[in-house]
Amino acid sequence: DIQMTQSPSTLSASVGDRVIITCRASQSISSWLAWYQQKPGKAPKLLIHKASGLESGVPSRFSGSGSGTEFSLTINSLQPDDFAIYYCQHYKSYPYTFGQGTKLEIK
Amino acid sequence: EGQLLESGGGLVQPGGSLRLSCAASGFTFDTYAMTWVRQAPGKGLEWVSTISGSGATTYYADSVKGRFTVSRDNSKNTLFLQLIGLRVEDTALYYCAKGGYSYDLWGQGTLVTVSS
């Protein structure tokens, strides 16, 4: 099985900051990676598909990059609404797995 | 667009069974694979199962293989997950999600609690 490891587990930042969350796959997954945002008590929301494809309706301050085993989610100019938990997920081969999550909290 | 609405969760004893449902609307249901993802209390997301649009092909996480069965009724735009032999570690919020790769639409989840 392919393991996904996110870092950091927790990230403290301020409104207006630029933050980067990384996700590493235990083997190459090409660009078969998605990023999700989850707020407390809510279902996850798809932000990025195929490593860098911005989902419709997602603000352009979110961007994804990477291929192979190293990926990143960048959020430019953090907004109050962005404080949440972020998950990466590969879909290279079954079983699809998620990273353990990165909690983005207000500094 | 679209909407997914899960139901069928509840409290069940270890070894018990449940059938979860997910009613879909607002998109052409039978053209999309559908997926179940679960989240234990305070924990991360775990992929559980995926079924193709026709229902002919299914995939399961090792942790549920042989105990859970995914199915769909395309005439009723409904996805199902049959859970048998439930264990304490199956306690989670079960989400249905649209898609077989990345998931662009999620329900609000139905809570399954396995406890004696």
mmCIF file with all atom_site columns, C-alpha atoms in Angstrom:
data_model
loop_
_atom_site.group_PDB
_atom_site.id
_atom_site.type_symbol
_atom_site.label_atom_id
_atom_site.label_alt_id
_atom_site.label_comp_id
_atom_site.label_asym_id
_atom_site.label_entity_id
_atom_site.label_seq_id
_atom_site.pdbx_PDB_ins_code
_atom_site.Cartn_x
_atom_site.Cartn_y
_atom_site.Cartn_z
_atom_site.occupancy
_atom_site.B_iso_or_equiv
_atom_site.pdbx_formal_charge
_atom_site.auth_seq_id
_atom_site.auth_comp_id
_atom_site.auth_asym_id
_atom_site.auth_atom_id
_atom_site.pdbx_PDB_model_num
ATOM 1   C CA . ASP A 1 1   ? 0.000   0.000  0.000   1.00 0.00 ? 1   ASP A CA 1
ATOM 2   C CA . ILE A 1 2   ? 1.090   3.560  -0.672  1.00 0.00 ? 2   ILE A CA 1
ATOM 3   C CA . GLN A 1 3   ? 1.537   5.625  2.480   1.00 0.00 ? 3   GLN A CA 1
ATOM 4   C CA . MET A 1 4   ? 0.981   9.379  2.524   1.00 0.00 ? 4   MET A CA 1
ATOM 5   C CA . THR A 1 5   ? 2.822   11.537 5.060   1.00 0.00 ? 5   THR A CA 1
ATOM 6   C CA . GLN A 1 6   ? 1.939   15.173 5.604   1.00 0.00 ? 6   GLN A CA 1
ATOM 7   C CA . SER A 1 7   ? 4.036   17.819 7.303   1.00 0.00 ? 7   SER A CA 1
ATOM 8   C CA . PRO A 1 8   ? 3.721   19.626 9.488   1.00 0.00 ? 8   PRO A CA 1
ATOM 9   C CA . SER A 1 9   ? 0.965   18.075 11.580  1.00 0.00 ? 9   SER A CA 1
ATOM 10  C CA . THR A 1 10  ? 0.077   21.482 12.971  1.00 0.00 ? 10  THR A CA 1
ATOM 11  C CA . LEU A 1 11  ? 0.841   24.875 11.483  1.00 0.00 ? 11  LEU A CA 1
ATOM 12  C CA . SER A 1 12  ? 0.298   28.184 13.240  1.00 0.00 ? 12  SER A CA 1
ATOM 13  C CA . ALA A 1 13  ? -0.068  31.213 11.003  1.00 0.00 ? 13  ALA A CA 1
ATOM 14  C CA . SER A 1 14  ? -1.623  34.650 10.838  1.00 0.00 ? 14  SER A CA 1
ATOM 15  C CA . VAL A 1 15  ? -4.131  36.201 8.476   1.00 0.00 ? 15  VAL A CA 1
ATOM 16  C CA . GLY A 1 16  ? -2.256  37.411 5.415   1.00 0.00 ? 16  GLY A CA 1
ATOM 17  C CA . ASP A 1 17  ? 0.536   34.830 5.698   1.00 0.00 ? 17  ASP A CA 1
ATOM 18  C CA . ARG A 1 18  ? 1.615   32.439 2.973   1.00 0.00 ? 18  ARG A CA 1
ATOM 19  C CA . VAL A 1 19  ? 1.721   28.822 4.109   1.00 0.00 ? 19  VAL A CA 1
ATOM 20  C CA . ILE A 1 20  ? 2.910   25.617 2.527   1.00 0.00 ? 20  ILE A CA 1
ATOM 21  C CA . ILE A 1 21  ? 1.772   22.116 3.496   1.00 0.00 ? 21  ILE A CA 1
ATOM 22  C CA . THR A 1 22  ? 3.711   19.193 2.139   1.00 0.00 ? 22  THR A CA 1
ATOM 23  C CA . CYS A 1 23  ? 2.673   15.634 1.366   1.00 0.00 ? 23  CYS A CA 1
ATOM 24  C CA . ARG A 1 24  ? 5.046   12.792 0.615   1.00 0.00 ? 24  ARG A CA 1
ATOM 25  C CA . ALA A 1 25  ? 4.093   9.477  -0.966  1.00 0.00 ? 25  ALA A CA 1
ATOM 26  C CA . SER A 1 26  ? 5.933   6.265  -0.125  1.00 0.00 ? 26  SER A CA 1
ATOM 27  C CA . GLN A 1 27  ? 6.268   5.551  -3.856  1.00 0.00 ? 27  GLN A CA 1
ATOM 28  C CA . SER A 1 28  ? 5.636   7.468  -7.044  1.00 0.00 ? 28  SER A CA 1
ATOM 29  C CA . ILE A 1 29  ? 2.031   8.393  -7.648  1.00 0.00 ? 29  ILE A CA 1
ATOM 30  C CA . SER A 1 30  ? 2.685   10.531 -10.728 1.00 0.00 ? 30  SER A CA 1
ATOM 31  C CA . SER A 1 31  ? 0.195   13.410 -10.322 1.00 0.00 ? 31  SER A CA 1
ATOM 32  C CA . TRP A 1 32  ? -2.645  11.354 -8.869  1.00 0.00 ? 32  TRP A CA 1
ATOM 33  C CA . LEU A 1 33  ? -3.102  13.505 -5.805  1.00 0.00 ? 33  LEU A CA 1
ATOM 34  C CA . ALA A 1 34  ? -5.950  15.511 -4.328  1.00 0.00 ? 34  ALA A CA 1
ATOM 35  C CA . TRP A 1 35  ? -6.131  18.042 -1.501  1.00 0.00 ? 35  TRP A CA 1
ATOM 36  C CA . TYR A 1 36  ? -9.141  18.543 0.761   1.00 0.00 ? 36  TYR A CA 1
ATOM 37  C CA . GLN A 1 37  ? -10.112 21.085 3.387   1.00 0.00 ? 37  GLN A CA 1
ATOM 38  C CA . GLN A 1 38  ? -12.205 20.076 6.375   1.00 0.00 ? 38  GLN A CA 1
ATOM 39  C CA . LYS A 1 39  ? -13.738 22.411 8.912   1.00 0.00 ? 39  LYS A CA 1
ATOM 40  C CA . PRO A 1 40  ? -15.076 21.265 12.297  1.00 0.00 ? 40  PRO A CA 1
ATOM 41  C CA . GLY A 1 41  ? -18.340 19.361 11.997  1.00 0.00 ? 41  GLY A CA 1
ATOM 42  C CA . LYS A 1 42  ? -18.307 19.562 8.213   1.00 0.00 ? 42  LYS A CA 1
ATOM 43  C CA . ALA A 1 43  ? -17.586 17.194 5.369   1.00 0.00 ? 43  ALA A CA 1
ATOM 44  C CA . PRO A 1 44  ? -14.300 17.523 3.505   1.00 0.00 ? 44  PRO A CA 1
ATOM 45  C CA . LYS A 1 45  ? -14.197 19.830 0.490   1.00 0.00 ? 45  LYS A CA 1
ATOM 46  C CA . LEU A 1 46  ? -12.127 19.124 -2.604  1.00 0.00 ? 46  LEU A CA 1
ATOM 47  C CA . LEU A 1 47  ? -9.641  21.915 -3.319  1.00 0.00 ? 47  LEU A CA 1
ATOM 48  C CA . ILE A 1 48  ? -7.129  20.473 -5.771  1.00 0.00 ? 48  ILE A CA 1
ATOM 49  C CA . HIS A 1 49  ? -7.222  17.446 -8.079  1.00 0.00 ? 49  HIS A CA 1
ATOM 50  C CA . LYS A 1 50  ? -4.453  15.862 -10.112 1.00 0.00 ? 50  LYS A CA 1
ATOM 51  C CA . ALA A 1 51  ? -1.836  17.620 -7.986  1.00 0.00 ? 51  ALA A CA 1
ATOM 52  C CA . SER A 1 52  ? -2.353  21.121 -9.388  1.00 0.00 ? 52  SER A CA 1
ATOM 53  C CA . GLY A 1 53  ? -5.858  21.371 -10.808 1.00 0.00 ? 53  GLY A CA 1
ATOM 54  C CA . LEU A 1 54  ? -7.885  23.951 -8.923  1.00 0.00 ? 54  LEU A CA 1
ATOM 55  C CA . GLU A 1 55  ? -11.411 22.773 -8.303  1.00 0.00 ? 55  GLU A CA 1
ATOM 56  C CA . SER A 1 56  ? -14.150 25.022 -9.610  1.00 0.00 ? 56  SER A CA 1
ATOM 57  C CA . GLY A 1 57  ? -15.160 27.685 -7.104  1.00 0.00 ? 57  GLY A CA 1
ATOM 58  C CA . VAL A 1 58  ? -12.017 27.379 -4.992  1.00 0.00 ? 58  VAL A CA 1
ATOM 59  C CA . PRO A 1 59  ? -10.237 30.704 -4.481  1.00 0.00 ? 59  PRO A CA 1
ATOM 60  C CA . SER A 1 60  ? -7.088  31.249 -6.524  1.00 0.00 ? 60  SER A CA 1
ATOM 61  C CA . ARG A 1 61  ? -5.014  31.790 -3.370  1.00 0.00 ? 61  ARG A CA 1
ATOM 62  C CA . PHE A 1 62  ? -4.943  27.987 -3.146  1.00 0.00 ? 62  PHE A CA 1
ATOM 63  C CA . SER A 1 63  ? -2.486  26.181 -5.398  1.00 0.00 ? 63  SER A CA 1
ATOM 64  C CA . GLY A 1 64  ? -0.985  22.725 -5.607  1.00 0.00 ? 64  GLY A CA 1
ATOM 65  C CA . SER A 1 65  ? 2.257   21.483 -7.066  1.00 0.00 ? 65  SER A CA 1
ATOM 66  C CA . GLY A 1 66  ? 4.487   18.437 -7.280  1.00 0.00 ? 66  GLY A CA 1
ATOM 67  C CA . SER A 1 67  ? 4.684   15.059 -8.924  1.00 0.00 ? 67  SER A CA 1
ATOM 68  C CA . GLY A 1 68  ? 6.135   11.671 -8.167  1.00 0.00 ? 68  GLY A CA 1
ATOM 69  C CA . THR A 1 69  ? 6.497   11.526 -4.408  1.00 0.00 ? 69  THR A CA 1
ATOM 70  C CA . GLU A 1 70  ? 6.650   15.154 -3.264  1.00 0.00 ? 70  GLU A CA 1
ATOM 71  C CA . PHE A 1 71  ? 3.686   17.494 -3.288  1.00 0.00 ? 71  PHE A CA 1
ATOM 72  C CA . SER A 1 72  ? 2.703   20.772 -1.728  1.00 0.00 ? 72  SER A CA 1
ATOM 73  C CA . LEU A 1 73  ? -0.394  22.851 -1.091  1.00 0.00 ? 73  LEU A CA 1
ATOM 74  C CA . THR A 1 74  ? 0.241   26.583 -0.927  1.00 0.00 ? 74  THR A CA 1
ATOM 75  C CA . ILE A 1 75  ? -2.190  29.109 0.464   1.00 0.00 ? 75  ILE A CA 1
ATOM 76  C CA . ASN A 1 76  ? -1.350  32.712 -0.296  1.00 0.00 ? 76  ASN A CA 1
ATOM 77  C CA . SER A 1 77  ? -2.640  35.567 1.840   1.00 0.00 ? 77  SER A CA 1
ATOM 78  C CA . LEU A 1 78  ? -4.413  33.458 4.464   1.00 0.00 ? 78  LEU A CA 1
ATOM 79  C CA . GLN A 1 79  ? -7.987  34.414 5.159   1.00 0.00 ? 79  GLN A CA 1
ATOM 80  C CA . PRO A 1 80  ? -9.899  33.735 8.407   1.00 0.00 ? 80  PRO A CA 1
ATOM 81  C CA . ASP A 1 81  ? -11.985 31.145 6.569   1.00 0.00 ? 81  ASP A CA 1
ATOM 82  C CA . ASP A 1 82  ? -8.871  29.090 5.733   1.00 0.00 ? 82  ASP A CA 1
ATOM 83  C CA . PHE A 1 83  ? -8.164  27.874 9.254   1.00 0.00 ? 83  PHE A CA 1
ATOM 84  C CA . ALA A 1 84  ? -9.082  24.209 9.020   1.00 0.00 ? 84  ALA A CA 1
ATOM 85  C CA . ILE A 1 85  ? -7.577  20.743 8.608   1.00 0.00 ? 85  ILE A CA 1
ATOM 86  C CA . TYR A 1 86  ? -6.068  19.836 5.250   1.00 0.00 ? 86  TYR A CA 1
ATOM 87  C CA . TYR A 1 87  ? -5.682  16.318 3.874   1.00 0.00 ? 87  TYR A CA 1
ATOM 88  C CA . CYS A 1 88  ? -3.886  14.949 0.859   1.00 0.00 ? 88  CYS A CA 1
ATOM 89  C CA . GLN A 1 89  ? -5.108  11.749 -0.828  1.00 0.00 ? 89  GLN A CA 1
ATOM 90  C CA . HIS A 1 90  ? -3.541  9.669  -3.566  1.00 0.00 ? 90  HIS A CA 1
ATOM 91  C CA . TYR A 1 91  ? -5.477  7.789  -6.221  1.00 0.00 ? 91  TYR A CA 1
ATOM 92  C CA . LYS A 1 92  ? -2.712  5.955  -8.005  1.00 0.00 ? 92  LYS A CA 1
ATOM 93  C CA . SER A 1 93  ? -3.845  2.451  -7.065  1.00 0.00 ? 93  SER A CA 1
ATOM 94  C CA . TYR A 1 94  ? -6.137  0.850  -4.525  1.00 0.00 ? 94  TYR A CA 1
ATOM 95  C CA . PRO A 1 95  ? -6.253  1.225  -1.594  1.00 0.00 ? 95  PRO A CA 1
ATOM 96  C CA . TYR A 1 96  ? -6.432  4.962  -1.932  1.00 0.00 ? 96  TYR A CA 1
ATOM 97  C CA . THR A 1 97  ? -5.044  6.533  1.226   1.00 0.00 ? 97  THR A CA 1
ATOM 98  C CA . PHE A 1 98  ? -5.170  9.914  2.887   1.00 0.00 ? 98  PHE A CA 1
ATOM 99  C CA . GLY A 1 99  ? -2.455  11.717 4.734   1.00 0.00 ? 99  GLY A CA 1
ATOM 100 C CA . GLN A 1 100 ? -2.898  12.115 8.463   1.00 0.00 ? 100 GLN A CA 1
ATOM 101 C CA . GLY A 1 101 ? -3.938  15.741 8.117   1.00 0.00 ? 101 GLY A CA 1
ATOM 102 C CA . THR A 1 102 ? -2.429  19.154 8.814   1.00 0.00 ? 102 THR A CA 1
ATOM 103 C CA . LYS A 1 103 ? -4.227  21.434 11.230  1.00 0.00 ? 103 LYS A CA 1
ATOM 104 C CA . LEU A 1 104 ? -3.841  25.069 10.240  1.00 0.00 ? 104 LEU A CA 1
ATOM 105 C CA . GLU A 1 105 ? -4.481  27.202 13.275  1.00 0.00 ? 105 GLU A CA 1
ATOM 106 C CA . ILE A 1 106 ? -4.446  30.883 14.039  1.00 0.00 ? 106 ILE A CA 1
ATOM 107 C CA . LYS A 1 107 ? -1.246  32.160 15.618  1.00 0.00 ? 107 LYS A CA 1
ATOM 108 C CA . GLU B 2 1   ? -23.689 20.700 -8.117  1.00 0.00 ? 1   GLU B CA 1
ATOM 109 C CA . GLY B 2 2   ? -25.699 17.998 -6.529  1.00 0.00 ? 2   GLY B CA 1
ATOM 110 C CA . GLN B 2 3   ? -26.489 16.651 -3.108  1.00 0.00 ? 3   GLN B CA 1
ATOM 111 C CA . LEU B 2 4   ? -25.783 13.497 -1.148  1.00 0.00 ? 4   LEU B CA 1
ATOM 112 C CA . LEU B 2 5   ? -27.755 12.497 1.924   1.00 0.00 ? 5   LEU B CA 1
ATOM 113 C CA . GLU B 2 6   ? -26.660 9.573  4.064   1.00 0.00 ? 6   GLU B CA 1
ATOM 114 C CA . SER B 2 7   ? -28.844 7.633  6.487   1.00 0.00 ? 7   SER B CA 1
ATOM 115 C CA . GLY B 2 8   ? -28.927 4.368  8.366   1.00 0.00 ? 8   GLY B CA 1
ATOM 116 C CA . GLY B 2 9   ? -26.315 4.910  11.029  1.00 0.00 ? 9   GLY B CA 1
ATOM 117 C CA . GLY B 2 10  ? -26.886 4.131  14.674  1.00 0.00 ? 10  GLY B CA 1
ATOM 118 C CA . LEU B 2 11  ? -25.725 2.304  17.769  1.00 0.00 ? 11  LEU B CA 1
ATOM 119 C CA . VAL B 2 12  ? -25.035 -1.390 17.315  1.00 0.00 ? 12  VAL B CA 1
ATOM 120 C CA . GLN B 2 13  ? -23.372 -4.076 19.409  1.00 0.00 ? 13  GLN B CA 1
ATOM 121 C CA . PRO B 2 14  ? -20.140 -5.723 18.335  1.00 0.00 ? 14  PRO B CA 1
ATOM 122 C CA . GLY B 2 15  ? -20.919 -8.391 15.761  1.00 0.00 ? 15  GLY B CA 1
ATOM 123 C CA . GLY B 2 16  ? -24.037 -6.569 14.650  1.00 0.00 ? 16  GLY B CA 1
ATOM 124 C CA . SER B 2 17  ? -25.104 -5.282 11.248  1.00 0.00 ? 17  SER B CA 1
ATOM 125 C CA . LEU B 2 18  ? -26.263 -2.074 9.630   1.00 0.00 ? 18  LEU B CA 1
ATOM 126 C CA . ARG B 2 19  ? -27.166 -0.898 6.150   1.00 0.00 ? 19  ARG B CA 1
ATOM 127 C CA . LEU B 2 20  ? -26.179 2.619  5.216   1.00 0.00 ? 20  LEU B CA 1
ATOM 128 C CA . SER B 2 21  ? -27.851 4.498  2.381   1.00 0.00 ? 21  SER B CA 1
ATOM 129 C CA . CYS B 2 22  ? -26.848 7.544  0.397   1.00 0.00 ? 22  CYS B CA 1
ATOM 130 C CA . ALA B 2 23  ? -29.483 9.306  -1.683  1.00 0.00 ? 23  ALA B CA 1
ATOM 131 C CA . ALA B 2 24  ? -28.077 11.296 -4.564  1.00 0.00 ? 24  ALA B CA 1
ATOM 132 C CA . SER B 2 25  ? -29.637 14.164 -6.477  1.00 0.00 ? 25  SER B CA 1
ATOM 133 C CA . GLY B 2 26  ? -28.651 16.887 -8.909  1.00 0.00 ? 26  GLY B CA 1
ATOM 134 C CA . PHE B 2 27  ? -26.334 14.872 -11.136 1.00 0.00 ? 27  PHE B CA 1
ATOM 135 C CA . THR B 2 28  ? -26.505 11.868 -13.455 1.00 0.00 ? 28  THR B CA 1
ATOM 136 C CA . PHE B 2 29  ? -25.923 9.241  -10.806 1.00 0.00 ? 29  PHE B CA 1
ATOM 137 C CA . ASP B 2 30  ? -25.191 6.231  -12.974 1.00 0.00 ? 30  ASP B CA 1
ATOM 138 C CA . THR B 2 31  ? -22.331 7.956  -14.808 1.00 0.00 ? 31  THR B CA 1
ATOM 139 C CA . TYR B 2 32  ? -20.241 8.324  -11.680 1.00 0.00 ? 32  TYR B CA 1
ATOM 140 C CA . ALA B 2 33  ? -18.377 5.932  -9.463  1.00 0.00 ? 33  ALA B CA 1
ATOM 141 C CA . MET B 2 34  ? -19.272 6.421  -5.827  1.00 0.00 ? 34  MET B CA 1
ATOM 142 C CA . THR B 2 35  ? -17.181 6.046  -2.719  1.00 0.00 ? 35  THR B CA 1
ATOM 143 C CA . TRP B 2 36  ? -17.544 5.573  1.036   1.00 0.00 ? 36  TRP B CA 1
ATOM 144 C CA . VAL B 2 37  ? -15.027 7.281  3.328   1.00 0.00 ? 37  VAL B CA 1
ATOM 145 C CA . ARG B 2 38  ? -15.116 7.086  7.106   1.00 0.00 ? 38  ARG B CA 1
ATOM 146 C CA . GLN B 2 39  ? -13.720 9.172  9.916   1.00 0.00 ? 39  GLN B CA 1
ATOM 147 C CA . ALA B 2 40  ? -13.345 7.841  13.438  1.00 0.00 ? 40  ALA B CA 1
ATOM 148 C CA . PRO B 2 41  ? -14.032 10.388 16.195  1.00 0.00 ? 41  PRO B CA 1
ATOM 149 C CA . GLY B 2 42  ? -11.201 12.916 16.308  1.00 0.00 ? 42  GLY B CA 1
ATOM 150 C CA . LYS B 2 43  ? -9.237  11.044 13.631  1.00 0.00 ? 43  LYS B CA 1
ATOM 151 C CA . GLY B 2 44  ? -8.403  11.405 9.962   1.00 0.00 ? 44  GLY B CA 1
ATOM 152 C CA . LEU B 2 45  ? -10.094 10.203 6.809   1.00 0.00 ? 45  LEU B CA 1
ATOM 153 C CA . GLU B 2 46  ? -10.073 6.556  5.735   1.00 0.00 ? 46  GLU B CA 1
ATOM 154 C CA . TRP B 2 47  ? -11.127 5.334  2.287   1.00 0.00 ? 47  TRP B CA 1
ATOM 155 C CA . VAL B 2 48  ? -13.513 2.390  2.711   1.00 0.00 ? 48  VAL B CA 1
ATOM 156 C CA . SER B 2 49  ? -14.978 1.331  -0.637  1.00 0.00 ? 49  SER B CA 1
ATOM 157 C CA . THR B 2 50  ? -15.654 2.410  -4.214  1.00 0.00 ? 50  THR B CA 1
ATOM 158 C CA . ILE B 2 51  ? -18.185 1.128  -6.733  1.00 0.00 ? 51  ILE B CA 1
ATOM 159 C CA . SER B 2 52  ? -18.233 1.812  -10.458 1.00 0.00 ? 52  SER B CA 1
ATOM 160 C CA . GLY B 2 53  ? -21.101 3.638  -12.128 1.00 0.00 ? 53  GLY B CA 1
ATOM 161 C CA . SER B 2 54  ? -22.669 0.425  -13.379 1.00 0.00 ? 54  SER B CA 1
ATOM 162 C CA . GLY B 2 55  ? -22.100 -1.359 -10.087 1.00 0.00 ? 55  GLY B CA 1
ATOM 163 C CA . ALA B 2 56  ? -20.104 -4.080 -11.802 1.00 0.00 ? 56  ALA B CA 1
ATOM 164 C CA . THR B 2 57  ? -16.792 -3.297 -10.105 1.00 0.00 ? 57  THR B CA 1
ATOM 165 C CA . THR B 2 58  ? -16.130 -2.797 -6.421  1.00 0.00 ? 58  THR B CA 1
ATOM 166 C CA . TYR B 2 59  ? -13.083 -2.099 -4.290  1.00 0.00 ? 59  TYR B CA 1
ATOM 167 C CA . TYR B 2 60  ? -12.599 -2.388 -0.529  1.00 0.00 ? 60  TYR B CA 1
ATOM 168 C CA . ALA B 2 61  ? -10.077 -1.433 2.104   1.00 0.00 ? 61  ALA B CA 1
ATOM 169 C CA . ASP B 2 62  ? -8.449  -4.464 3.682   1.00 0.00 ? 62  ASP B CA 1
ATOM 170 C CA . SER B 2 63  ? -9.876  -3.420 7.054   1.00 0.00 ? 63  SER B CA 1
ATOM 171 C CA . VAL B 2 64  ? -13.447 -4.034 5.835   1.00 0.00 ? 64  VAL B CA 1
ATOM 172 C CA . LYS B 2 65  ? -13.036 -6.640 3.107   1.00 0.00 ? 65  LYS B CA 1
ATOM 173 C CA . GLY B 2 66  ? -15.310 -9.611 3.666   1.00 0.00 ? 66  GLY B CA 1
ATOM 174 C CA . ARG B 2 67  ? -17.475 -7.695 6.146   1.00 0.00 ? 67  ARG B CA 1
ATOM 175 C CA . PHE B 2 68  ? -18.749 -4.688 4.177   1.00 0.00 ? 68  PHE B CA 1
ATOM 176 C CA . THR B 2 69  ? -20.558 -4.788 0.834   1.00 0.00 ? 69  THR B CA 1
ATOM 177 C CA . VAL B 2 70  ? -21.087 -1.766 -1.390  1.00 0.00 ? 70  VAL B CA 1
ATOM 178 C CA . SER B 2 71  ? -23.942 -1.686 -3.903  1.00 0.00 ? 71  SER B CA 1
ATOM 179 C CA . ARG B 2 72  ? -26.092 0.790  -5.759  1.00 0.00 ? 72  ARG B CA 1
ATOM 180 C CA . ASP B 2 73  ? -29.569 1.098  -7.227  1.00 0.00 ? 73  ASP B CA 1
ATOM 181 C CA . ASN B 2 74  ? -29.234 3.401  -10.215 1.00 0.00 ? 74  ASN B CA 1
ATOM 182 C CA . SER B 2 75  ? -32.999 3.421  -10.759 1.00 0.00 ? 75  SER B CA 1
ATOM 183 C CA . LYS B 2 76  ? -33.334 5.073  -7.345  1.00 0.00 ? 76  LYS B CA 1
ATOM 184 C CA . ASN B 2 77  ? -30.116 7.113  -7.387  1.00 0.00 ? 77  ASN B CA 1
ATOM 185 C CA . THR B 2 78  ? -29.071 5.449  -4.164  1.00 0.00 ? 78  THR B CA 1
ATOM 186 C CA . LEU B 2 79  ? -25.782 4.052  -2.890  1.00 0.00 ? 79  LEU B CA 1
ATOM 187 C CA . PHE B 2 80  ? -25.616 1.454  -0.119  1.00 0.00 ? 80  PHE B CA 1
ATOM 188 C CA . LEU B 2 81  ? -23.085 0.039  2.282   1.00 0.00 ? 81  LEU B CA 1
ATOM 189 C CA . GLN B 2 82  ? -23.973 -3.177 4.094   1.00 0.00 ? 82  GLN B CA 1
ATOM 190 C CA . LEU B 2 83  ? -21.944 -3.589 7.273   1.00 0.00 ? 83  LEU B CA 1
ATOM 191 C CA . ILE B 2 84  ? -21.794 -6.962 9.020   1.00 0.00 ? 84  ILE B CA 1
ATOM 192 C CA . GLY B 2 85  ? -19.583 -8.326 11.762  1.00 0.00 ? 85  GLY B CA 1
ATOM 193 C CA . LEU B 2 86  ? -19.142 -4.830 13.139  1.00 0.00 ? 86  LEU B CA 1
ATOM 194 C CA . ARG B 2 87  ? -16.226 -4.136 15.451  1.00 0.00 ? 87  ARG B CA 1
ATOM 195 C CA . VAL B 2 88  ? -15.596 -1.378 17.968  1.00 0.00 ? 88  VAL B CA 1
ATOM 196 C CA . GLU B 2 89  ? -12.962 0.016  15.591  1.00 0.00 ? 89  GLU B CA 1
ATOM 197 C CA . ASP B 2 90  ? -15.623 0.508  12.899  1.00 0.00 ? 90  ASP B CA 1
ATOM 198 C CA . THR B 2 91  ? -17.079 3.343  14.978  1.00 0.00 ? 91  THR B CA 1
ATOM 199 C CA . ALA B 2 92  ? -16.961 6.372  12.703  1.00 0.00 ? 92  ALA B CA 1
ATOM 200 C CA . LEU B 2 93  ? -18.816 8.960  10.694  1.00 0.00 ? 93  LEU B CA 1
ATOM 201 C CA . TYR B 2 94  ? -19.436 7.380  7.304   1.00 0.00 ? 94  TYR B CA 1
ATOM 202 C CA . TYR B 2 95  ? -19.466 9.735  4.322   1.00 0.00 ? 95  TYR B CA 1
ATOM 203 C CA . CYS B 2 96  ? -20.567 8.945  0.825   1.00 0.00 ? 96  CYS B CA 1
ATOM 204 C CA . ALA B 2 97  ? -18.744 10.856 -1.873  1.00 0.00 ? 97  ALA B CA 1
ATOM 205 C CA . LYS B 2 98  ? -19.114 11.312 -5.619  1.00 0.00 ? 98  LYS B CA 1
ATOM 206 C CA . GLY B 2 99  ? -16.266 10.051 -7.729  1.00 0.00 ? 99  GLY B CA 1
ATOM 207 C CA . GLY B 2 100 ? -13.870 7.181  -8.031  1.00 0.00 ? 100 GLY B CA 1
ATOM 208 C CA . TYR B 2 101 ? -10.606 9.109  -7.876  1.00 0.00 ? 101 TYR B CA 1
ATOM 209 C CA . SER B 2 102 ? -10.936 12.501 -6.209  1.00 0.00 ? 102 SER B CA 1
ATOM 210 C CA . TYR B 2 103 ? -14.249 13.262 -4.573  1.00 0.00 ? 103 TYR B CA 1
ATOM 211 C CA . ASP B 2 104 ? -15.932 16.511 -5.535  1.00 0.00 ? 104 ASP B CA 1
ATOM 212 C CA . LEU B 2 105 ? -19.184 16.111 -3.632  1.00 0.00 ? 105 LEU B CA 1
ATOM 213 C CA . TRP B 2 106 ? -19.676 14.758 -0.112  1.00 0.00 ? 106 TRP B CA 1
ATOM 214 C CA . GLY B 2 107 ? -22.649 14.102 2.107   1.00 0.00 ? 107 GLY B CA 1
ATOM 215 C CA . GLN B 2 108 ? -22.773 15.202 5.714   1.00 0.00 ? 108 GLN B CA 1
ATOM 216 C CA . GLY B 2 109 ? -22.199 11.681 6.989   1.00 0.00 ? 109 GLY B CA 1
ATOM 217 C CA . THR B 2 110 ? -24.033 9.138  9.108   1.00 0.00 ? 110 THR B CA 1
ATOM 218 C CA . LEU B 2 111 ? -22.627 8.058  12.466  1.00 0.00 ? 111 LEU B CA 1
ATOM 219 C CA . VAL B 2 112 ? -22.042 4.387  13.221  1.00 0.00 ? 112 VAL B CA 1
ATOM 220 C CA . THR B 2 113 ? -21.286 3.551  16.836  1.00 0.00 ? 113 THR B CA 1
ATOM 221 C CA . VAL B 2 114 ? -20.262 0.019  17.759  1.00 0.00 ? 114 VAL B CA 1
ATOM 222 C CA . SER B 2 115 ? -20.408 -0.555 21.481  1.00 0.00 ? 115 SER B CA 1
ATOM 223 C CA . SER B 2 116 ? -21.704 -3.026 24.007  1.00 0.00 ? 116 SER B CA 1
#
